[in-house]
Coordinates of C-alpha atoms in Angstrom, one line a residue:
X192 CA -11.7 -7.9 -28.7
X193 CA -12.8 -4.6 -27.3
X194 CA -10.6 -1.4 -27.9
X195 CA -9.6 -0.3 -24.7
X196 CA -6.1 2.0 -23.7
X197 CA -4.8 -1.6 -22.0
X198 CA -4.9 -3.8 -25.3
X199 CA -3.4 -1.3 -28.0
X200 CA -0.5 -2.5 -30.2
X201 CA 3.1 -1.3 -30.3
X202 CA 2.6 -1.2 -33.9
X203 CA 0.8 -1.5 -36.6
X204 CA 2.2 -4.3 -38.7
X205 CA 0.2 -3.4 -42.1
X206 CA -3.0 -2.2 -43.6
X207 CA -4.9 -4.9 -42.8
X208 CA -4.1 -5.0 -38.9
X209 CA -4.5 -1.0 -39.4
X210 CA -7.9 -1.4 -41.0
X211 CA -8.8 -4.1 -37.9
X212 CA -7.8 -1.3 -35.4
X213 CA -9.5 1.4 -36.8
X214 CA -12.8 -0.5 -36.7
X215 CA -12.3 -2.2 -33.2
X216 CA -15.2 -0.6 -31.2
X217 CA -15.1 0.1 -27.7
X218 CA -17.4 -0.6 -25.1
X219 CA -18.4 3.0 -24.4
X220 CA -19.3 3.4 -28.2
X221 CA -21.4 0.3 -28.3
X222 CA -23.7 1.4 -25.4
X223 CA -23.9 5.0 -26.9
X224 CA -25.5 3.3 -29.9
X225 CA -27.2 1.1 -28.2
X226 CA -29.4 4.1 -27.0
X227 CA -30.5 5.0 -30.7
X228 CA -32.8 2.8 -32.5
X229 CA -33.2 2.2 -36.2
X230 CA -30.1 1.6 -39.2
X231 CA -27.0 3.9 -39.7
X232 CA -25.7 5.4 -43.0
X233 CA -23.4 6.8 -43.9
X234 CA -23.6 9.3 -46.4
X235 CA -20.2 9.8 -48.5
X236 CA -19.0 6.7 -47.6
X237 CA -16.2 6.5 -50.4
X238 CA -13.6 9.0 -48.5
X239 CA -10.4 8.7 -46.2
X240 CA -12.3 7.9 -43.2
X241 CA -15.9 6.8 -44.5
X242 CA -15.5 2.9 -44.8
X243 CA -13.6 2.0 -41.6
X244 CA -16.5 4.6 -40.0
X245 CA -18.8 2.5 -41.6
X246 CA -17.1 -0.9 -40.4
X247 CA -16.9 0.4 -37.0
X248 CA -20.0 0.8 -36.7
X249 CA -21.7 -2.7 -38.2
X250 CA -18.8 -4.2 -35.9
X251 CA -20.0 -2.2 -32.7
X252 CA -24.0 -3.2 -33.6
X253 CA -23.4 -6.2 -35.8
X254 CA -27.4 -7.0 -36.0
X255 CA -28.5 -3.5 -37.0
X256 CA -28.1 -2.3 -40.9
X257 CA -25.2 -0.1 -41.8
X258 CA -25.4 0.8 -45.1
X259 CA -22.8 2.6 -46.9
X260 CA -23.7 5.3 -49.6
X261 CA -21.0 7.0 -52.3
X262 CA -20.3 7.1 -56.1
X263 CA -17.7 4.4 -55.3
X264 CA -15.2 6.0 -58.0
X265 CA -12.3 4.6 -56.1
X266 CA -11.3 0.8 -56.7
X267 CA -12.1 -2.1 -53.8
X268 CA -14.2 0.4 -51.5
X269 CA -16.9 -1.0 -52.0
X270 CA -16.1 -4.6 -51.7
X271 CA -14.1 -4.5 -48.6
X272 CA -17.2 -2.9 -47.1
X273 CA -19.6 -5.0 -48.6
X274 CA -17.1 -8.1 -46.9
X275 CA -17.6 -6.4 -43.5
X276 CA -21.1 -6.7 -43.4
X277 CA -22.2 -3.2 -44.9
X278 CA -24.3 -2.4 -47.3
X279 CA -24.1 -0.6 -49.8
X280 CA -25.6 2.3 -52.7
X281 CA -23.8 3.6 -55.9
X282 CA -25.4 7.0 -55.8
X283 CA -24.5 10.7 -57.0
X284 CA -25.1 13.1 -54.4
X285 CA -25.4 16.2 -56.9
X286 CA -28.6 13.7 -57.7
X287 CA -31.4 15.5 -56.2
X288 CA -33.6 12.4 -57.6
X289 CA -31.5 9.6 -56.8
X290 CA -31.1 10.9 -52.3
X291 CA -34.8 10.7 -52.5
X292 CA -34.6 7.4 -53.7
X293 CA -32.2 6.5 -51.1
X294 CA -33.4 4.0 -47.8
X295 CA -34.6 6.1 -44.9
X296 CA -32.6 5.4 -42.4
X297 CA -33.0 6.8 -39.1
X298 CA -29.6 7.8 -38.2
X299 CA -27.4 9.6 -41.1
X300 CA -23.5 10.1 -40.8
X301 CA -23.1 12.6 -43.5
X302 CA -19.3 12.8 -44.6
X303 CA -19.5 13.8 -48.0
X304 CA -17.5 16.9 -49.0
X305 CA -15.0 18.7 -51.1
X306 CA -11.1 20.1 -49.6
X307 CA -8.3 19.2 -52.3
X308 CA -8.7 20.8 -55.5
X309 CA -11.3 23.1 -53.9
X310 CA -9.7 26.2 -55.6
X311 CA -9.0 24.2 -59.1
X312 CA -13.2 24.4 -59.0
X313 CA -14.5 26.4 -56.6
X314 CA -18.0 26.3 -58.1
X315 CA -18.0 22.7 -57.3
X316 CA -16.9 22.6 -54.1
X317 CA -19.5 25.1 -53.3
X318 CA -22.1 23.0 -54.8
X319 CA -20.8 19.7 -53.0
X320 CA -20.3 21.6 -49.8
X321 CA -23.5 23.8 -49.5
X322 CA -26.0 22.4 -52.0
X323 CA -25.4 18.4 -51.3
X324 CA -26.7 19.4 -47.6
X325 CA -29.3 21.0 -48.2
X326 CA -30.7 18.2 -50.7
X327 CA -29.9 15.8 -47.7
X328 CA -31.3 17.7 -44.8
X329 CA -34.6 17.6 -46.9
X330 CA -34.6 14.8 -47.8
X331 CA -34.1 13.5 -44.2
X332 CA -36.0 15.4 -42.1
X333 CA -37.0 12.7 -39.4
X334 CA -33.6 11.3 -39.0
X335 CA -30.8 12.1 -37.1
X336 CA -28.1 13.5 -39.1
X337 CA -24.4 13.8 -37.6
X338 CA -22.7 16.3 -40.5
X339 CA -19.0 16.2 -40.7
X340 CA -17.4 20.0 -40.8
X341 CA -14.1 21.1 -39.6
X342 CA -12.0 23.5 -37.2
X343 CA -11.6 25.3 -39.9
X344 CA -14.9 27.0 -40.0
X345 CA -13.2 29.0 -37.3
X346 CA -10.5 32.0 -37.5
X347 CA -7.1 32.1 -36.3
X348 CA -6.7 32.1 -32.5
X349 CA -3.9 32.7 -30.1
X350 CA -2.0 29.4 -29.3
X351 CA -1.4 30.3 -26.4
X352 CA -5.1 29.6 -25.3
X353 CA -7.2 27.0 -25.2
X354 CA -8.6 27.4 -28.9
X355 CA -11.7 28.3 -30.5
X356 CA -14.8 26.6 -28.7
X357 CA -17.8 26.1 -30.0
X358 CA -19.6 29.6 -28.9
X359 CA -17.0 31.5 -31.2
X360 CA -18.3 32.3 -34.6
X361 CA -17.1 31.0 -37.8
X362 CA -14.7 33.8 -40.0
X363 CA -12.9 31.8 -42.2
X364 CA -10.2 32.7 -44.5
X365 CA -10.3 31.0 -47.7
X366 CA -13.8 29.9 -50.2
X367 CA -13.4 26.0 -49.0
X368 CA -13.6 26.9 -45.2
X369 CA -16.2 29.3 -45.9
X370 CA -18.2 26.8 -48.3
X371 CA -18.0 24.5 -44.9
X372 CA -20.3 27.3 -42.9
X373 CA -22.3 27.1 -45.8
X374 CA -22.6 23.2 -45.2
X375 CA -23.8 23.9 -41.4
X376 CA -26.0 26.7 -42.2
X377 CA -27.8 24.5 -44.5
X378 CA -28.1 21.9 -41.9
X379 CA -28.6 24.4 -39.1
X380 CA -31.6 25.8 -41.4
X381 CA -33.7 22.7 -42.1
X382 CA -32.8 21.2 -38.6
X383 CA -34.4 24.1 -37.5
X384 CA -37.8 24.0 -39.6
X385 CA -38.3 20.6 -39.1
X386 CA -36.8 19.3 -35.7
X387 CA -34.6 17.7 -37.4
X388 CA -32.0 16.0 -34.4
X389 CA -28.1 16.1 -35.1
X390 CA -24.8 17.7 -34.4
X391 CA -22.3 19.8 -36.5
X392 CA -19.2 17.3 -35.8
X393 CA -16.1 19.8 -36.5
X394 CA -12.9 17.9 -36.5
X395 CA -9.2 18.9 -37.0
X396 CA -7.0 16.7 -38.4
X397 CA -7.7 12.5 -37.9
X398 CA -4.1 10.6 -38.0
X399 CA -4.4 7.3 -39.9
X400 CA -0.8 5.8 -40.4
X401 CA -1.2 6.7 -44.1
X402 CA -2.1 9.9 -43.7
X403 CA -2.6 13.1 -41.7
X404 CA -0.2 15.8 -40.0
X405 CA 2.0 13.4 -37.7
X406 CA 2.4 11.5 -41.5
X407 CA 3.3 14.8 -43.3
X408 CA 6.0 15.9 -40.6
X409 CA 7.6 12.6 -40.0
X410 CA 7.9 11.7 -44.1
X411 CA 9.7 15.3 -44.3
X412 CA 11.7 14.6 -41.5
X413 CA 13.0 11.0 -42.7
X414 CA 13.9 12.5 -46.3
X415 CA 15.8 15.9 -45.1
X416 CA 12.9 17.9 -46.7
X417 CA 12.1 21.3 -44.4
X418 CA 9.4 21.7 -42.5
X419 CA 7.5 25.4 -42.2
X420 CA 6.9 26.4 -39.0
X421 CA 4.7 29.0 -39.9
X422 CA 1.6 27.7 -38.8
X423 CA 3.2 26.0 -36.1
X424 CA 0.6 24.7 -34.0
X425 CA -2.1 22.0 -34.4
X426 CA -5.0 19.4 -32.7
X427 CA -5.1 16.1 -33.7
X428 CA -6.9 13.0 -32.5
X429 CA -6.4 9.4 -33.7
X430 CA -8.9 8.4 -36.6
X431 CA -10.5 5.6 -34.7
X432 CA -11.3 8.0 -32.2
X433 CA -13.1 10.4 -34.3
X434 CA -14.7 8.1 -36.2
X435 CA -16.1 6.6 -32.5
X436 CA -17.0 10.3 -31.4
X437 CA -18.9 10.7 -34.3
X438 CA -21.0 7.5 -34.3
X439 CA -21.2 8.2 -30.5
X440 CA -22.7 12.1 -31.3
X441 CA -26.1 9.9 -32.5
X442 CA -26.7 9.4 -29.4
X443 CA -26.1 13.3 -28.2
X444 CA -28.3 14.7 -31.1
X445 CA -29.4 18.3 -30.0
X446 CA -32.8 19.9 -31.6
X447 CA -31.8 22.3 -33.3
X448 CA -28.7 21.0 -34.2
X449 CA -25.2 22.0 -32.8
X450 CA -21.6 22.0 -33.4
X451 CA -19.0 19.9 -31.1
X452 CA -15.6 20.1 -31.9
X453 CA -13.4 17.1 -31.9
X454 CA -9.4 16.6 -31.8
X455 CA -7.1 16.0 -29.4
X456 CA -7.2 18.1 -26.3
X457 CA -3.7 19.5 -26.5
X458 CA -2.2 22.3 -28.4
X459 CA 1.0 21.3 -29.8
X460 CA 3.7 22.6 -31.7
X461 CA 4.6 21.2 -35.0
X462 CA 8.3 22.2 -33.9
X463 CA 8.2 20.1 -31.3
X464 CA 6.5 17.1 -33.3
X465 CA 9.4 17.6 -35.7
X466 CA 12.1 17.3 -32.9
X467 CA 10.4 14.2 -31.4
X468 CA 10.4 12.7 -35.3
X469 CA 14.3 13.6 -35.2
X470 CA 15.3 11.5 -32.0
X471 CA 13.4 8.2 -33.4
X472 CA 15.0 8.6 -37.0
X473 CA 18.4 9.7 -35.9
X474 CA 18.4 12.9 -37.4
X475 CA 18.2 16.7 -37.4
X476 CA 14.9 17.9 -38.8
X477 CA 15.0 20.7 -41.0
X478 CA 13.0 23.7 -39.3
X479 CA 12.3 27.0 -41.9
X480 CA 10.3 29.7 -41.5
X481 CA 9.4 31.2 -37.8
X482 CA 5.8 30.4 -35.7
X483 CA 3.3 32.7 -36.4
X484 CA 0.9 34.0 -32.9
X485 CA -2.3 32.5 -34.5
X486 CA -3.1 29.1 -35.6
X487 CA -6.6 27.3 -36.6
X488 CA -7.5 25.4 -33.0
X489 CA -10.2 24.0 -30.9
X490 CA -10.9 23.9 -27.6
X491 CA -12.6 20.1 -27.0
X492 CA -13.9 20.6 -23.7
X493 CA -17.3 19.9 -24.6
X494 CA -16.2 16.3 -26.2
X495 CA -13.8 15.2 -23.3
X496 CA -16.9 15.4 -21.2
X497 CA -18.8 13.8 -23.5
X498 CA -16.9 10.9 -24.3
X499 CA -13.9 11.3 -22.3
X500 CA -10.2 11.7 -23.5
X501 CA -9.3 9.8 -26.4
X502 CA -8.4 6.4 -26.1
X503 CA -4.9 7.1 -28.5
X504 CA -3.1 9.3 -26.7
X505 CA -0.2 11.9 -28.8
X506 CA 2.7 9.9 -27.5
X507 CA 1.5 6.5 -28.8
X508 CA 0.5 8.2 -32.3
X509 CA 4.0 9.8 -32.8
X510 CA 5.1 6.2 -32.1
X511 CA 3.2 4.1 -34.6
X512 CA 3.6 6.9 -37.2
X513 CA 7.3 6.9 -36.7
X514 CA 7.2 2.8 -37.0
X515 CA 5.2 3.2 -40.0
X516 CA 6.9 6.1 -42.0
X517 CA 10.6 4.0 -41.3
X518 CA 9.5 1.1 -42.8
X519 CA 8.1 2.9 -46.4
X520 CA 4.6 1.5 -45.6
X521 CA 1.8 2.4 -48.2
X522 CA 0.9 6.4 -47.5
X523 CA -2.5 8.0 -49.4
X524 CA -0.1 10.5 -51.0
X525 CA -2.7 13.2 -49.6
X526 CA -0.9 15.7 -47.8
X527 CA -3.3 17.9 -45.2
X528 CA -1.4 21.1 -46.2
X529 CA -1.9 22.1 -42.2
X530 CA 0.7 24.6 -42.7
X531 CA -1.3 26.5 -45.4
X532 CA -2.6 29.8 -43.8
X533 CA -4.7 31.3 -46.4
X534 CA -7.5 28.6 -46.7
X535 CA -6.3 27.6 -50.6
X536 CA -6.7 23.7 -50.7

């Protein structure tokens, strides 16, 4: 079955019909690949939204190669890949050696990176943020490369506007968001000196039931726990979605390569989220703290026209997350901190 707005669930009975959703490919994302020739991996696979990336894609082109690349420190990642058809490579990507030695494929989804704990070593996060790309983007030079980044490359904007689009440059507060311009600069720098193809994909905030903003709010709201407003407004866009965009972005490679942010296109107000947690849980959420003028947010005009609107619209997310969070299904205990406004992960 194709993923389409007509056939999605009302909810998500468990993790495996969540992991079936998340790599259910739609039509418009199997004739985007269908335009790019040659194998996909995916660099980094081991993360939050690497392996159902990875099994979206093998289940969009299931006769091309999708190979699946990480250290593979965290238990069963690799096998429930490996059972969807991908392939996959124990590697070290601090190993300058061992990306040489990797297959050359011709389209690269890099996703490998470092946010929590970034302060705890800041020295490493530098090195997985800045130096891992560079390694890559020489060792890669004739592929396609699709590098994951994030909104928060940007600085605060108004929320009363549209956000920050992609012609604003980054300002960062904070040594993580400013070790993720390091990561595009790097790719920007050896896209540049050897044509390489590929697109800065900078994302805010992918909603998987177990984790993400709508996660963060509605657990707080369910257990009485209060809720700063502070940096009260936020994108997000359903994980399936921004894993799709991102596989899609092969196909919209630029030369030298360019950013394109993806998320939702509305601005909303974690206030709001908050009250709309309230009414399906039966109960008054607690609100501290006061909105702030400025928030981190991106303008996604470029990707709507791309790709169109997401295919999970806001309403249906707050739904299945409220389903999920009220019946004490499994959560990644990995908070987003959203609401932190300093750029200290």
């Amino acid at each position: 079955m194709l993923l389409s707005r007509d056939n999605l669930p009302e909810t998500i009975d468990d993790i495996a019909a969540l992991d079936e959703l998340l790599c259910r490919p739609s039509q418009a994302l199997i004739d985007d690949l269908r335009r790019v020739d040659g194998d996909i991996m995916v660099l980094g696979v081991g993360g939050k939204m690497g392996p159902t990336l990875a099994g979206l894609a093998k289940a969009a082109l299931p006769d091309r190669k999708v190979i699946g690349v990480a250290r593979f420190s965290e238990p069963g990642v690799r096998e429930w890949l490996q059972a969807r058809g991908v392939e996959t490579v124990n590697c070290d990507l601090l190993d300058e050696a061992a990306i040489k030695a990797l297959p050359k494929a011709a389209n690269i989804i890099f996703m490998a990176g470092r946010k929590f704990g970034a302060e705890g070593n800041l020295a490493l996060t530098w090195a997985m943020n800045s130096h891992v790309p560079a390694l890559v983007a020489q060792a890669f030079p004739a592929s396609r490369i699709v590098a994951f980044s994030t909104g928060c490359v940007y600085p605060f904007v108004p929320v009363d506007g549209k956000g920050s689009d992609e012609a604003m440059a980054p300002n960062p507060p904070g040594e993580y968001a400013q070790s993720c311009v390091g990561r595009e600069r790097m790719f920007e720098y050896f896209s540049e000196n050897f044509k390489t193809p590929g697109r800065l994909f900078r994302l805010n905030y992918a909603i998987d039931m177990r984790y993400g903003v709508l996660h963060d709010i509605a657990t707080k709201v369910l257990a009485g726990k209060p809720i700063d407003v502070a940096l009260g407004h936020v994108n997000f866009i359903w994980q399936g979605d921004a894993s799709a965009q991102a596989l899609r972005c092969l196909a919209h490679c630029t030369t030298p390569t360019s950013p394109i942010n993806v998320s939702g296109p509305e601005i909303l107000a974690v206030r709001d989220l908050a009250t709309q947690f309230g009414r399906l849980f039966g109960r008054e959420p607690v609100i501290v703290g006061k909105e702030e003028p400025t928030a981190w947010l991106t303008d996604t005009a470029q990707a709507v026209k791309l790709f169109g609107p997401p295919i999970v619209d806001t309403a249906q997310l707050i739904r299945w997350t409220a389903d999920w969070v009220s019946r004490s299904m499994p959560s990644l205990g990995k908070p987003t901190k959203y609401e932190v406004r300093d750029g200290r992960y």
